[in-house]
Amino acid sequence: FAIDAQTLDLDGLMAVLAAATPAGAAASATPSPPPPAAAVPLHLDISVRARQGRALGAAFTNLETTSRLNGGAVTLDGLKMEVFGGRFAGAAGFDGSQRQPAYNWRGAFENLDVPALVAFAGSPGSMTGRLGGSVALTAAGVEPLEAIKRARGNASVVITDGKVPGLEIVRSVVLAFGRPSGERPAGSGEAFTRLAASLAVGG
């Protein structure tokens, strides 16, 4: 199949495909009868393009991916989209073959607009700059937006040319080394050129 959409709910698409797996059907409020033991697993290949939509609750544009449903697994391969003013490239999937069904998301992002990202995360005005890096997450569950709340994994991020209101690192360091007055030291402030971190994600 091929989907060429003006607007796409990617989470909804993943939920529908996950529900078509044995694990997804078992978790449904109205599960369908189990197939005969000799039944051939359902297999679907879907080419997906969308000019705009939402993924994990965030707005995107220009999405491309190939979705595959094969028995108990769903994958989004070659996943590309523009999000938060930057770009993401990676993959996502749902694995229903294990004891506890789970989603996974992994990939790299570049040039994301930090003010837009922190506003989406519920902390508007807390930081500026542009964000790049990589992420790998897993989350138990069958419904994507509920599962992501329990996500675990790691990320590496680099933020460039930004500001953190109230940071004032330079002033604190200079005063700690005995500057005799409380005057604002030259060159201090909230701005930075590069801020890098390795993050552990738990919920």
PDB file of N, CA, C and O in Angstrom, residues 114-115 118 123-129 159 161-170 172 184 188-192 195:
ATOM      1  N   VAL A 114      15.511  25.303  19.927  1.00  0.00           N
ATOM      2  CA  VAL A 114      15.372  24.993  21.350  1.00  0.00           C
ATOM      3  C   VAL A 114      14.185  25.709  21.999  1.00  0.00           C
ATOM      4  O   VAL A 114      13.448  25.090  22.776  1.00  0.00           O
ATOM      5  N   PRO A 115      13.932  27.008  21.729  1.00  0.00           N
ATOM      6  CA  PRO A 115      12.744  27.617  22.339  1.00  0.00           C
ATOM      7  C   PRO A 115      11.446  26.879  22.016  1.00  0.00           C
ATOM      8  O   PRO A 115      10.584  26.717  22.889  1.00  0.00           O
ATOM      9  N   VAL A 118      11.548  23.469  24.135  1.00  0.00           N
ATOM     10  CA  VAL A 118      11.297  23.577  25.576  1.00  0.00           C
ATOM     11  C   VAL A 118       9.873  24.059  25.862  1.00  0.00           C
ATOM     12  O   VAL A 118       9.292  23.702  26.889  1.00  0.00           O
ATOM     13  N   SER A 123       8.301  24.074  29.431  1.00  0.00           N
ATOM     14  CA  SER A 123       9.180  25.032  30.107  1.00  0.00           C
ATOM     15  C   SER A 123       9.515  26.193  29.176  1.00  0.00           C
ATOM     16  O   SER A 123      10.679  26.400  28.823  1.00  0.00           O
ATOM     17  N   PRO A 124       8.509  26.953  28.738  1.00  0.00           N
ATOM     18  CA  PRO A 124       8.780  28.045  27.789  1.00  0.00           C
ATOM     19  C   PRO A 124       9.737  29.075  28.380  1.00  0.00           C
ATOM     20  O   PRO A 124       9.698  29.380  29.568  1.00  0.00           O
ATOM     21  N   GLY A 125      10.625  29.595  27.516  1.00  0.00           N
ATOM     22  CA  GLY A 125      11.540  30.645  27.917  1.00  0.00           C
ATOM     23  C   GLY A 125      12.734  30.190  28.726  1.00  0.00           C
ATOM     24  O   GLY A 125      13.518  31.013  29.180  1.00  0.00           O
ATOM     25  N   SER A 126      12.924  28.878  28.912  1.00  0.00           N
ATOM     26  CA  SER A 126      14.004  28.403  29.774  1.00  0.00           C
ATOM     27  C   SER A 126      15.352  28.321  29.076  1.00  0.00           C
ATOM     28  O   SER A 126      16.394  28.268  29.754  1.00  0.00           O
ATOM     29  N   MET A 127      15.378  28.299  27.732  1.00  0.00           N
ATOM     30  CA  MET A 127      16.643  28.174  27.021  1.00  0.00           C
ATOM     31  C   MET A 127      16.453  28.557  25.561  1.00  0.00           C
ATOM     32  O   MET A 127      15.354  28.408  25.014  1.00  0.00           O
ATOM     33  N   THR A 128      17.527  29.030  24.918  1.00  0.00           N
ATOM     34  CA  THR A 128      17.533  29.274  23.480  1.00  0.00           C
ATOM     35  C   THR A 128      18.700  28.520  22.857  1.00  0.00           C
ATOM     36  O   THR A 128      19.544  27.954  23.556  1.00  0.00           O
ATOM     37  N   GLY A 129      18.769  28.539  21.534  1.00  0.00           N
ATOM     38  CA  GLY A 129      19.857  27.890  20.815  1.00  0.00           C
ATOM     39  C   GLY A 129      19.329  26.910  19.784  1.00  0.00           C
ATOM     40  O   GLY A 129      18.123  26.858  19.500  1.00  0.00           O
ATOM     41  N   ILE A 159      23.846  21.670  22.284  1.00  0.00           N
ATOM     42  CA  ILE A 159      23.124  22.908  22.024  1.00  0.00           C
ATOM     43  C   ILE A 159      24.151  23.996  21.742  1.00  0.00           C
ATOM     44  O   ILE A 159      25.131  24.146  22.487  1.00  0.00           O
ATOM     45  N   ASP A 161      25.107  28.145  20.535  1.00  0.00           N
ATOM     46  CA  ASP A 161      24.733  29.559  20.410  1.00  0.00           C
ATOM     47  C   ASP A 161      23.414  29.876  21.109  1.00  0.00           C
ATOM     48  O   ASP A 161      22.472  30.378  20.491  1.00  0.00           O
ATOM     49  N   GLY A 162      23.372  29.594  22.390  1.00  0.00           N
ATOM     50  CA  GLY A 162      22.133  29.803  23.129  1.00  0.00           C
ATOM     51  C   GLY A 162      22.322  30.614  24.392  1.00  0.00           C
ATOM     52  O   GLY A 162      23.407  31.116  24.697  1.00  0.00           O
ATOM     53  N   LYS A 163      21.237  30.730  25.134  1.00  0.00           N
ATOM     54  CA  LYS A 163      21.224  31.407  26.418  1.00  0.00           C
ATOM     55  C   LYS A 163      20.363  30.613  27.392  1.00  0.00           C
ATOM     56  O   LYS A 163      19.385  29.995  26.994  1.00  0.00           O
ATOM     57  N   VAL A 164      20.761  30.666  28.671  1.00  0.00           N
ATOM     58  CA  VAL A 164      19.956  30.115  29.758  1.00  0.00           C
ATOM     59  C   VAL A 164      19.725  31.244  30.753  1.00  0.00           C
ATOM     60  O   VAL A 164      20.647  31.630  31.474  1.00  0.00           O
ATOM     61  N   PRO A 165      18.545  31.837  30.788  1.00  0.00           N
ATOM     62  CA  PRO A 165      18.290  32.939  31.716  1.00  0.00           C
ATOM     63  C   PRO A 165      18.635  32.554  33.152  1.00  0.00           C
ATOM     64  O   PRO A 165      18.227  31.502  33.647  1.00  0.00           O
ATOM     65  N   GLY A 166      19.450  33.424  33.797  1.00  0.00           N
ATOM     66  CA  GLY A 166      19.820  33.169  35.181  1.00  0.00           C
ATOM     67  C   GLY A 166      21.021  32.263  35.367  1.00  0.00           C
ATOM     68  O   GLY A 166      21.408  31.974  36.500  1.00  0.00           O
ATOM     69  N   LEU A 167      21.628  31.802  34.274  1.00  0.00           N
ATOM     70  CA  LEU A 167      22.760  30.876  34.392  1.00  0.00           C
ATOM     71  C   LEU A 167      23.951  31.550  35.089  1.00  0.00           C
ATOM     72  O   LEU A 167      24.449  31.068  36.096  1.00  0.00           O
ATOM     73  N   GLU A 168      24.444  32.673  34.537  1.00  0.00           N
ATOM     74  CA  GLU A 168      25.473  33.501  35.179  1.00  0.00           C
ATOM     75  C   GLU A 168      26.671  32.694  35.685  1.00  0.00           C
ATOM     76  O   GLU A 168      27.168  32.908  36.790  1.00  0.00           O
ATOM     77  N   ILE A 169      27.143  31.735  34.894  1.00  0.00           N
ATOM     78  CA  ILE A 169      28.261  30.900  35.344  1.00  0.00           C
ATOM     79  C   ILE A 169      29.532  31.716  35.549  1.00  0.00           C
ATOM     80  O   ILE A 169      30.212  31.597  36.563  1.00  0.00           O
ATOM     81  N   VAL A 170      29.871  32.562  34.578  1.00  0.00           N
ATOM     82  CA  VAL A 170      31.138  33.286  34.654  1.00  0.00           C
ATOM     83  C   VAL A 170      31.187  34.177  35.885  1.00  0.00           C
ATOM     84  O   VAL A 170      32.180  34.216  36.611  1.00  0.00           O
ATOM     85  N   SER A 172      29.662  33.867  38.723  1.00  0.00           N
ATOM     86  CA  SER A 172      29.812  33.061  39.937  1.00  0.00           C
ATOM     87  C   SER A 172      31.240  32.579  40.115  1.00  0.00           C
ATOM     88  O   SER A 172      31.791  32.599  41.223  1.00  0.00           O
ATOM     89  N   ARG A 184      29.424  43.406  38.104  1.00  0.00           N
ATOM     90  CA  ARG A 184      29.280  42.351  37.089  1.00  0.00           C
ATOM     91  C   ARG A 184      30.589  42.203  36.309  1.00  0.00           C
ATOM     92  O   ARG A 184      31.017  43.144  35.637  1.00  0.00           O
ATOM     93  N   SER A 188      30.729  38.109  31.414  1.00  0.00           N
ATOM     94  CA  SER A 188      29.848  37.120  32.036  1.00  0.00           C
ATOM     95  C   SER A 188      28.449  37.218  31.441  1.00  0.00           C
ATOM     96  O   SER A 188      28.159  38.092  30.641  1.00  0.00           O
ATOM     97  N   GLY A 189      27.591  36.340  31.862  1.00  0.00           N
ATOM     98  CA  GLY A 189      26.222  36.393  31.375  1.00  0.00           C
ATOM     99  C   GLY A 189      25.624  35.029  31.180  1.00  0.00           C
ATOM    100  O   GLY A 189      26.142  34.024  31.673  1.00  0.00           O
ATOM    101  N   GLU A 190      24.553  34.995  30.442  1.00  0.00           N
ATOM    102  CA  GLU A 190      23.767  33.780  30.274  1.00  0.00           C
ATOM    103  C   GLU A 190      24.075  33.057  28.976  1.00  0.00           C
ATOM    104  O   GLU A 190      23.579  31.963  28.749  1.00  0.00           O
ATOM    105  N   ALA A 191      24.861  33.671  28.093  1.00  0.00           N
ATOM    106  CA  ALA A 191      25.081  33.107  26.754  1.00  0.00           C
ATOM    107  C   ALA A 191      26.168  32.036  26.777  1.00  0.00           C
ATOM    108  O   ALA A 191      27.101  32.073  27.572  1.00  0.00           O
ATOM    109  N   PHE A 192      26.031  31.061  25.881  1.00  0.00           N
ATOM    110  CA  PHE A 192      27.060  30.044  25.693  1.00  0.00           C
ATOM    111  C   PHE A 192      27.178  29.736  24.207  1.00  0.00           C
ATOM    112  O   PHE A 192      26.246  29.965  23.434  1.00  0.00           O
ATOM    113  N   LEU A 195      26.996  23.708  24.522  1.00  0.00           N
ATOM    114  CA  LEU A 195      26.612  23.007  25.741  1.00  0.00           C
ATOM    115  C   LEU A 195      26.297  21.564  25.351  1.00  0.00           C
ATOM    116  O   LEU A 195      25.381  21.321  24.561  1.00  0.00           O
TER     117      LEU A 195
END
